[in-house]
Short mmCIF file of C-alpha atoms in Angstrom, two decimals:
data_model
loop_
_atom_site.label_atom_id
_atom_site.label_comp_id
_atom_site.label_asym_id
_atom_site.label_seq_id
_atom_site.Cartn_x
_atom_site.Cartn_y
_atom_site.Cartn_z
CA MET K 271 -17.16 34.77 12.72
CA LYS K 272 -14.05 34.77 14.89
CA LYS K 273 -12.56 31.33 15.48
CA PRO K 274 -12.00 30.19 19.08
CA ALA K 275 -8.45 30.72 20.29
CA LEU K 276 -5.95 27.89 20.74
CA ILE K 277 -3.69 27.63 23.79
CA ILE K 278 -0.34 25.90 23.21
CA ASP K 279 1.39 24.62 26.34
CA LEU K 280 4.07 22.23 25.09
CA LYS K 281 7.21 21.48 27.07
CA PHE K 282 9.13 20.81 23.85
CA GLU K 283 12.22 22.67 22.70
CA PRO K 284 10.84 26.25 22.64
CA GLY K 285 12.33 27.12 19.26
CA SER K 286 10.59 24.22 17.53
CA VAL K 287 7.22 25.25 19.00
CA ARG K 288 7.69 28.88 17.97
CA ASP K 289 9.25 28.41 14.55
CA ALA K 290 6.45 26.16 13.27
CA LEU K 291 3.71 28.67 14.17
CA PRO K 292 3.77 31.12 11.21
CA GLY K 293 0.91 30.19 8.89
CA ALA K 294 -0.02 27.04 10.81
CA PHE K 295 -3.40 28.24 12.10
CA GLY K 296 -4.47 30.91 9.61
CA ASP K 297 -6.22 33.81 11.30
CA ARG K 298 -6.93 31.91 14.53
CA GLU K 299 -5.54 33.50 17.69
CA VAL K 300 -2.80 31.35 19.21
CA ILE K 301 -1.64 31.79 22.80
CA ASN K 302 1.77 30.15 23.14
CA LEU K 303 2.48 29.90 26.86
CA ALA K 304 6.18 29.39 26.14
CA ASP K 305 6.21 33.06 25.13
CA PRO K 306 6.86 35.16 28.26
CA ALA K 307 4.43 37.81 26.99
CA SER K 308 1.59 35.25 27.02
CA ARG K 309 2.10 33.62 30.40
CA ASP K 310 -0.27 35.91 32.29
CA ARG K 311 -2.93 36.10 29.56
CA ASP K 312 -6.60 35.65 30.35
CA LEU K 313 -7.37 32.15 29.03
CA SER K 314 -11.03 31.96 30.02
CA ALA K 315 -12.37 32.45 26.49
CA ALA K 316 -10.00 30.05 24.69
CA GLY K 317 -11.65 27.19 22.84
CA TYR K 318 -8.90 24.58 22.62
CA ALA K 319 -5.65 23.55 24.32
CA LEU K 320 -2.68 21.65 22.86
CA VAL K 321 -0.62 20.24 25.72
CA TRP K 322 2.42 18.24 26.72
CA GLN K 323 3.35 18.53 30.41
CA PRO K 324 1.34 21.76 30.80
CA GLU K 325 1.20 24.08 33.79
CA ALA K 326 -0.77 22.68 36.74
CA ASP K 327 -3.30 25.54 36.72
CA LEU K 328 -4.03 25.47 32.98
CA PHE K 329 -7.55 24.06 33.18
CA SER K 330 -8.62 26.33 36.03
CA ARG K 331 -7.53 29.29 33.89
CA ALA K 332 -9.00 27.91 30.64
CA SER K 333 -12.51 27.06 31.77
CA HIS K 334 -14.40 27.02 28.45
CA LEU K 335 -12.43 24.56 26.33
CA ALA K 336 -14.17 22.45 23.69
CA ALA K 337 -11.32 19.93 23.40
CA VAL K 338 -7.82 19.11 24.60
CA PHE K 339 -5.17 17.82 22.17
CA SER K 340 -2.21 15.73 23.32
CA GLY K 341 1.15 16.72 21.88
CA GLY K 342 2.06 13.06 21.40
CA ALA K 343 0.62 9.62 20.85
CA GLY K 344 0.49 8.95 24.58
CA VAL K 345 -2.21 10.48 26.75
CA ASP K 346 -1.53 9.02 30.22
CA HIS K 347 0.23 12.25 31.22
CA VAL K 348 -2.86 14.25 30.25
CA LEU K 349 -5.32 11.96 32.03
CA LYS K 350 -3.46 12.60 35.30
CA LEU K 351 -3.60 16.39 35.03
CA PRO K 352 -5.44 18.22 37.82
CA GLY K 353 -8.78 19.67 36.77
CA LEU K 354 -8.91 17.97 33.36
CA PRO K 355 -12.45 18.77 32.16
CA GLU K 356 -14.92 16.19 30.84
CA ILE K 357 -14.44 17.19 27.21
CA PRO K 358 -12.95 15.33 24.23
CA LEU K 359 -9.28 14.43 24.70
CA ILE K 360 -7.62 13.77 21.34
CA ARG K 361 -4.39 11.87 20.77
CA PHE K 362 -1.91 12.66 18.03
CA VAL K 363 -2.08 10.18 15.15
CA ASP K 364 0.00 11.00 12.08
CA HIS K 365 2.03 9.10 9.51
CA THR K 366 5.22 10.95 10.55
CA LEU K 367 4.93 9.71 14.12
CA THR K 368 4.05 6.18 12.97
CA THR K 369 6.95 6.08 10.51
CA ARG K 370 9.47 7.30 13.08
CA MET K 371 8.36 4.70 15.60
CA SER K 372 8.65 1.89 13.05
CA GLU K 373 12.09 3.11 11.99
CA TRP K 374 13.29 2.92 15.59
CA ILE K 375 11.82 -0.52 16.23
CA VAL K 376 13.22 -1.99 13.01
CA MET K 377 16.63 -0.44 13.77
CA GLN K 378 16.70 -1.95 17.25
CA ALA K 379 15.56 -5.38 16.03
CA LEU K 380 18.35 -5.34 13.43
CA LEU K 381 20.94 -4.27 16.01
CA HIS K 382 20.04 -7.30 18.10
CA LEU K 383 19.82 -9.62 15.08
CA ARG K 384 23.32 -8.56 14.03
CA GLN K 385 24.58 -8.80 17.66
CA HIS K 386 25.75 -5.22 17.66
CA HIS K 387 26.18 -4.92 21.43
CA ARG K 388 28.61 -7.85 21.33
CA TYR K 389 30.58 -6.28 18.51
CA GLU K 390 30.70 -3.01 20.47
CA MET K 391 32.13 -4.91 23.45
CA GLN K 392 34.71 -6.49 21.15
CA ARG K 393 35.59 -3.08 19.74
CA HIS K 394 36.11 -1.78 23.25
CA ASP K 395 38.50 -4.69 23.90
CA ARG K 396 40.17 -4.24 20.46
CA ARG K 397 39.21 -7.82 19.61
CA TRP K 398 38.54 -8.89 15.99
CA GLN K 399 36.18 -11.87 15.99
CA GLU K 400 33.32 -12.84 13.71
CA LEU K 401 30.18 -14.02 15.50
CA PRO K 402 27.62 -16.53 14.14
CA GLN K 403 24.91 -14.71 12.20
CA PRO K 404 21.31 -15.96 12.34
CA ALA K 405 18.93 -15.00 9.54
CA ALA K 406 15.96 -12.70 10.19
CA ASN K 407 13.51 -15.45 9.31
CA GLU K 408 14.91 -17.56 12.16
CA VAL K 409 13.84 -14.90 14.68
CA THR K 410 10.28 -14.24 15.91
CA VAL K 411 9.42 -10.71 16.97
CA GLY K 412 6.40 -10.52 19.25
CA ILE K 413 4.65 -7.15 19.50
CA MET K 414 2.49 -6.35 22.53
CA GLY K 415 0.12 -3.59 21.43
CA LEU K 416 -1.47 -3.78 18.00
CA GLY K 417 -2.78 -0.28 17.47
CA VAL K 418 -1.70 1.99 14.62
CA LEU K 419 1.95 1.94 15.73
CA GLY K 420 2.08 -1.79 16.39
CA GLN K 421 0.49 -2.75 13.09
CA ASP K 422 2.85 -0.53 11.08
CA ALA K 423 5.89 -1.88 12.94
CA ALA K 424 4.67 -5.44 12.30
CA ALA K 425 4.38 -4.81 8.56
CA LYS K 426 7.87 -3.30 8.33
CA LEU K 427 9.52 -5.99 10.45
CA SER K 428 7.90 -8.58 8.17
CA MET K 429 9.37 -6.80 5.14
CA MET K 430 12.81 -7.19 6.72
CA GLY K 431 12.25 -10.95 6.92
CA PHE K 432 11.42 -11.42 10.60
CA GLN K 433 8.67 -13.77 11.71
CA VAL K 434 6.15 -11.46 13.43
CA ILE K 435 3.37 -12.24 15.89
CA GLY K 436 1.27 -9.93 18.02
CA TRP K 437 -0.71 -9.78 21.27
CA SER K 438 -3.46 -7.36 22.24
CA ARG K 439 -6.05 -7.12 24.99
CA SER K 440 -8.89 -7.90 22.58
CA ALA K 441 -8.72 -10.10 19.49
CA LYS K 442 -7.51 -8.54 16.23
CA THR K 443 -7.14 -9.92 12.72
CA ILE K 444 -4.13 -8.62 10.76
CA ALA K 445 -3.20 -9.98 7.34
CA GLY K 446 -0.01 -12.02 7.45
CA ILE K 447 0.43 -11.74 11.23
CA ARG K 448 -0.48 -14.44 13.73
CA THR K 449 -2.28 -12.73 16.59
CA PHE K 450 -3.01 -13.63 20.21
CA ALA K 451 -5.37 -11.95 22.67
CA GLY K 452 -6.15 -11.74 26.36
CA GLY K 453 -5.50 -15.05 28.10
CA GLU K 454 -3.28 -16.32 25.27
CA LEU K 455 -0.34 -14.27 26.55
CA ASP K 456 1.75 -17.24 27.73
CA ASP K 457 1.42 -18.96 24.35
CA PHE K 458 2.50 -15.74 22.65
CA LEU K 459 5.54 -15.30 24.91
CA ALA K 460 6.73 -18.87 24.41
CA LEU K 461 7.17 -18.19 20.67
CA THR K 462 8.86 -14.79 21.05
CA ASP K 463 12.60 -14.13 20.64
CA ILE K 464 12.37 -10.32 20.58
CA LEU K 465 9.55 -8.78 22.64
CA VAL K 466 8.43 -5.30 21.57
CA GLY K 467 6.40 -3.20 23.99
CA LEU K 468 4.01 -0.73 22.36
CA LEU K 469 1.24 -0.76 24.94
CA PRO K 470 -0.51 2.38 26.17
CA LEU K 471 -0.21 3.01 29.90
CA THR K 472 -3.40 1.98 31.70
CA ALA K 473 -4.24 0.43 35.06
CA GLU K 474 -4.00 -2.99 33.38
CA THR K 475 -0.65 -2.39 31.66
CA ARG K 476 1.22 -0.58 34.46
CA GLY K 477 4.12 -2.84 35.43
CA ILE K 478 3.10 -5.54 32.96
CA PHE K 479 6.70 -6.12 31.80
CA ASP K 480 7.99 -7.90 34.87
CA ARG K 481 10.03 -10.95 35.83
CA ARG K 482 7.19 -13.34 34.89
CA ILE K 483 6.90 -11.90 31.38
CA PHE K 484 10.67 -12.00 30.79
CA ALA K 485 10.94 -15.58 32.07
CA GLY K 486 8.15 -16.67 29.73
CA LEU K 487 10.02 -15.72 26.55
CA ARG K 488 11.55 -18.30 24.23
CA ARG K 489 14.98 -19.43 25.42
CA ASP K 490 16.14 -21.75 22.63
CA GLY K 491 15.94 -19.35 19.69
CA ALA K 492 18.54 -18.34 17.13
CA LEU K 493 19.75 -15.33 19.15
CA GLY K 494 20.78 -17.46 22.12
CA GLY K 495 18.31 -15.75 24.44
CA PRO K 496 15.38 -13.34 24.45
CA VAL K 497 15.55 -9.57 23.91
CA PHE K 498 13.21 -6.83 25.20
CA ILE K 499 12.48 -3.62 23.24
CA ASN K 500 10.25 -0.98 24.86
CA ALA K 501 9.10 2.15 23.05
CA GLY K 502 5.65 2.30 24.63
CA ARG K 503 5.47 3.78 28.13
CA GLY K 504 8.04 3.67 30.91
CA GLY K 505 5.43 2.84 33.52
CA SER K 506 4.73 -0.46 31.79
CA GLN K 507 8.12 -1.91 32.82
CA VAL K 508 9.24 -2.96 36.30
CA GLU K 509 12.82 -1.73 36.12
CA GLU K 510 14.04 -3.69 39.15
CA ASP K 511 12.91 -6.89 37.42
CA LEU K 512 14.31 -5.76 34.08
CA ILE K 513 17.75 -5.01 35.50
CA ALA K 514 17.84 -8.34 37.32
CA ALA K 515 16.79 -10.20 34.16
CA LEU K 516 19.53 -8.52 32.14
CA ASN K 517 22.13 -9.34 34.79
CA ASP K 518 21.23 -13.01 35.19
CA GLN K 519 20.74 -13.66 31.43
CA THR K 520 16.99 -14.19 31.68
CA LEU K 521 17.19 -11.49 29.01
CA LEU K 522 20.11 -11.41 26.60
CA ALA K 523 19.76 -7.68 25.88
CA ALA K 524 17.33 -4.76 25.70
CA SER K 525 16.58 -1.54 23.83
CA LEU K 526 14.83 1.12 25.89
CA ASP K 527 13.38 4.45 24.84
CA VAL K 528 11.12 4.93 27.88
CA PHE K 529 11.72 4.71 31.61
CA GLU K 530 9.82 4.80 34.90
CA THR K 531 11.45 8.15 35.70
CA GLU K 532 12.39 10.62 32.97
CA PRO K 533 14.93 12.07 32.53
CA LEU K 534 16.67 8.84 33.55
CA PRO K 535 18.51 9.46 36.87
CA ALA K 536 22.30 9.44 36.72
CA SER K 537 22.26 6.69 39.36
CA SER K 538 20.38 4.24 37.12
CA PRO K 539 22.29 1.01 36.36
CA PHE K 540 21.06 1.19 32.76
CA TRP K 541 23.73 3.80 31.93
CA SER K 542 26.57 1.31 32.39
CA MET K 543 24.97 -1.89 31.07
CA ALA K 544 26.76 -3.07 27.93
CA ASN K 545 23.78 -5.14 26.79
CA VAL K 546 21.35 -2.20 26.76
CA PHE K 547 20.77 0.29 23.95
CA MET K 548 19.11 3.51 25.18
CA THR K 549 17.54 6.62 23.64
CA PRO K 550 15.95 9.54 25.57
CA HIS K 551 12.25 9.01 24.69
CA THR K 552 12.91 9.97 21.09
CA ALA K 553 11.78 6.85 19.21
CA ALA K 554 8.84 8.76 17.76
CA SER K 555 9.62 12.41 18.45
CA THR K 556 6.74 14.65 17.47
CA ASP K 557 7.10 16.59 14.21
CA VAL K 558 5.69 19.91 15.43
CA ARG K 559 4.55 21.03 11.96
CA ALA K 560 2.66 17.75 11.49
CA LEU K 561 1.18 18.15 14.99
CA TYR K 562 -0.07 21.66 14.20
CA ALA K 563 -1.61 20.47 10.91
CA HIS K 564 -3.38 17.65 12.78
CA VAL K 565 -4.79 20.06 15.38
CA GLU K 566 -5.92 22.60 12.78
CA ARG K 567 -7.75 19.90 10.77
CA GLN K 568 -9.50 18.70 13.90
CA MET K 569 -10.57 22.20 14.99
CA LEU K 570 -11.91 23.10 11.54
CA ALA K 571 -13.81 19.82 11.29
CA HIS K 572 -15.40 20.46 14.69
CA GLU K 573 -16.35 24.00 13.73
CA ASN K 574 -17.95 22.66 10.54
CA GLY K 575 -20.19 20.38 12.55
CA GLU K 576 -18.13 17.21 12.10
CA GLY K 577 -16.83 15.01 14.90
CA PHE K 578 -13.32 14.87 16.32
CA GLU K 579 -11.09 11.95 15.29
CA HIS K 580 -8.90 9.85 17.62
CA VAL K 581 -10.87 10.72 20.75
CA VAL K 582 -9.56 8.90 23.83
CA ASP K 583 -11.83 6.47 25.65
CA ARG K 584 -11.18 7.44 29.26
CA GLN K 585 -12.28 4.02 30.50
CA THR K 586 -9.58 2.19 28.53
CA GLY K 587 -7.04 5.03 28.61
CA TYR K 588 -6.44 5.15 24.84
#
């Protein structure tokens, strides 16, 4: 029996999407919309779609889909798409993505622990001066968002010697990590030297990282002031408040991988702020081969009468 076709509409680097295709889906027909020869194809009989910033008319053209796969861990961009059908929406969960995110978070925490932005400023001024060096176990990293990514980051930060705590919307128990939930947010913030944002973007989390959150962080810690690290979603941060907090020392420094508007406009003050480390939404860049393997496993399981994994709850947004 012929397997249902898969549509791929990923606004990734086209070569990476194309080069990972040979052998990835066996004898299944794949319609890669990045290929000019496929752009005008009839999509009405396709069974699945793998998307990241797809064309606006995709779902009107592909009217018989059994499932939609997100090309990344986030799904807020998919939930906003016009005509998204009421079918399973599946997020990408894979050890490669989790590992990359934890690498980035640990790297940023260490940069702030070792006061790297200050040393970079000294290098710019050609000034040779040793700064006081706190130990990792003197610093508490507070993670907001304790899903797969947050729990892995917590474990790896703990291995590096940091004190780690976590906050989530609903209560969670994680071995070795003190956790807070819901209305305990202020207590969580008061203990936090480095705040890590790993929240999904929902109605409740949009703009959650604002002046009140930044002002609630611990001010008498070993770093000399609090630090904000965001690798979750850009819409979760109020950038006007964040810029003001960095300028008036409410925040000592920040590391940002996500922004309200992407690509980040050339007019953004973040570009010239010496106390900000930035990357272009690459903290957990998707490994396309791992993504394809994830999608193929899910499609085969469905076709064998098994359920999909990592299906998004549209009420919560993750």
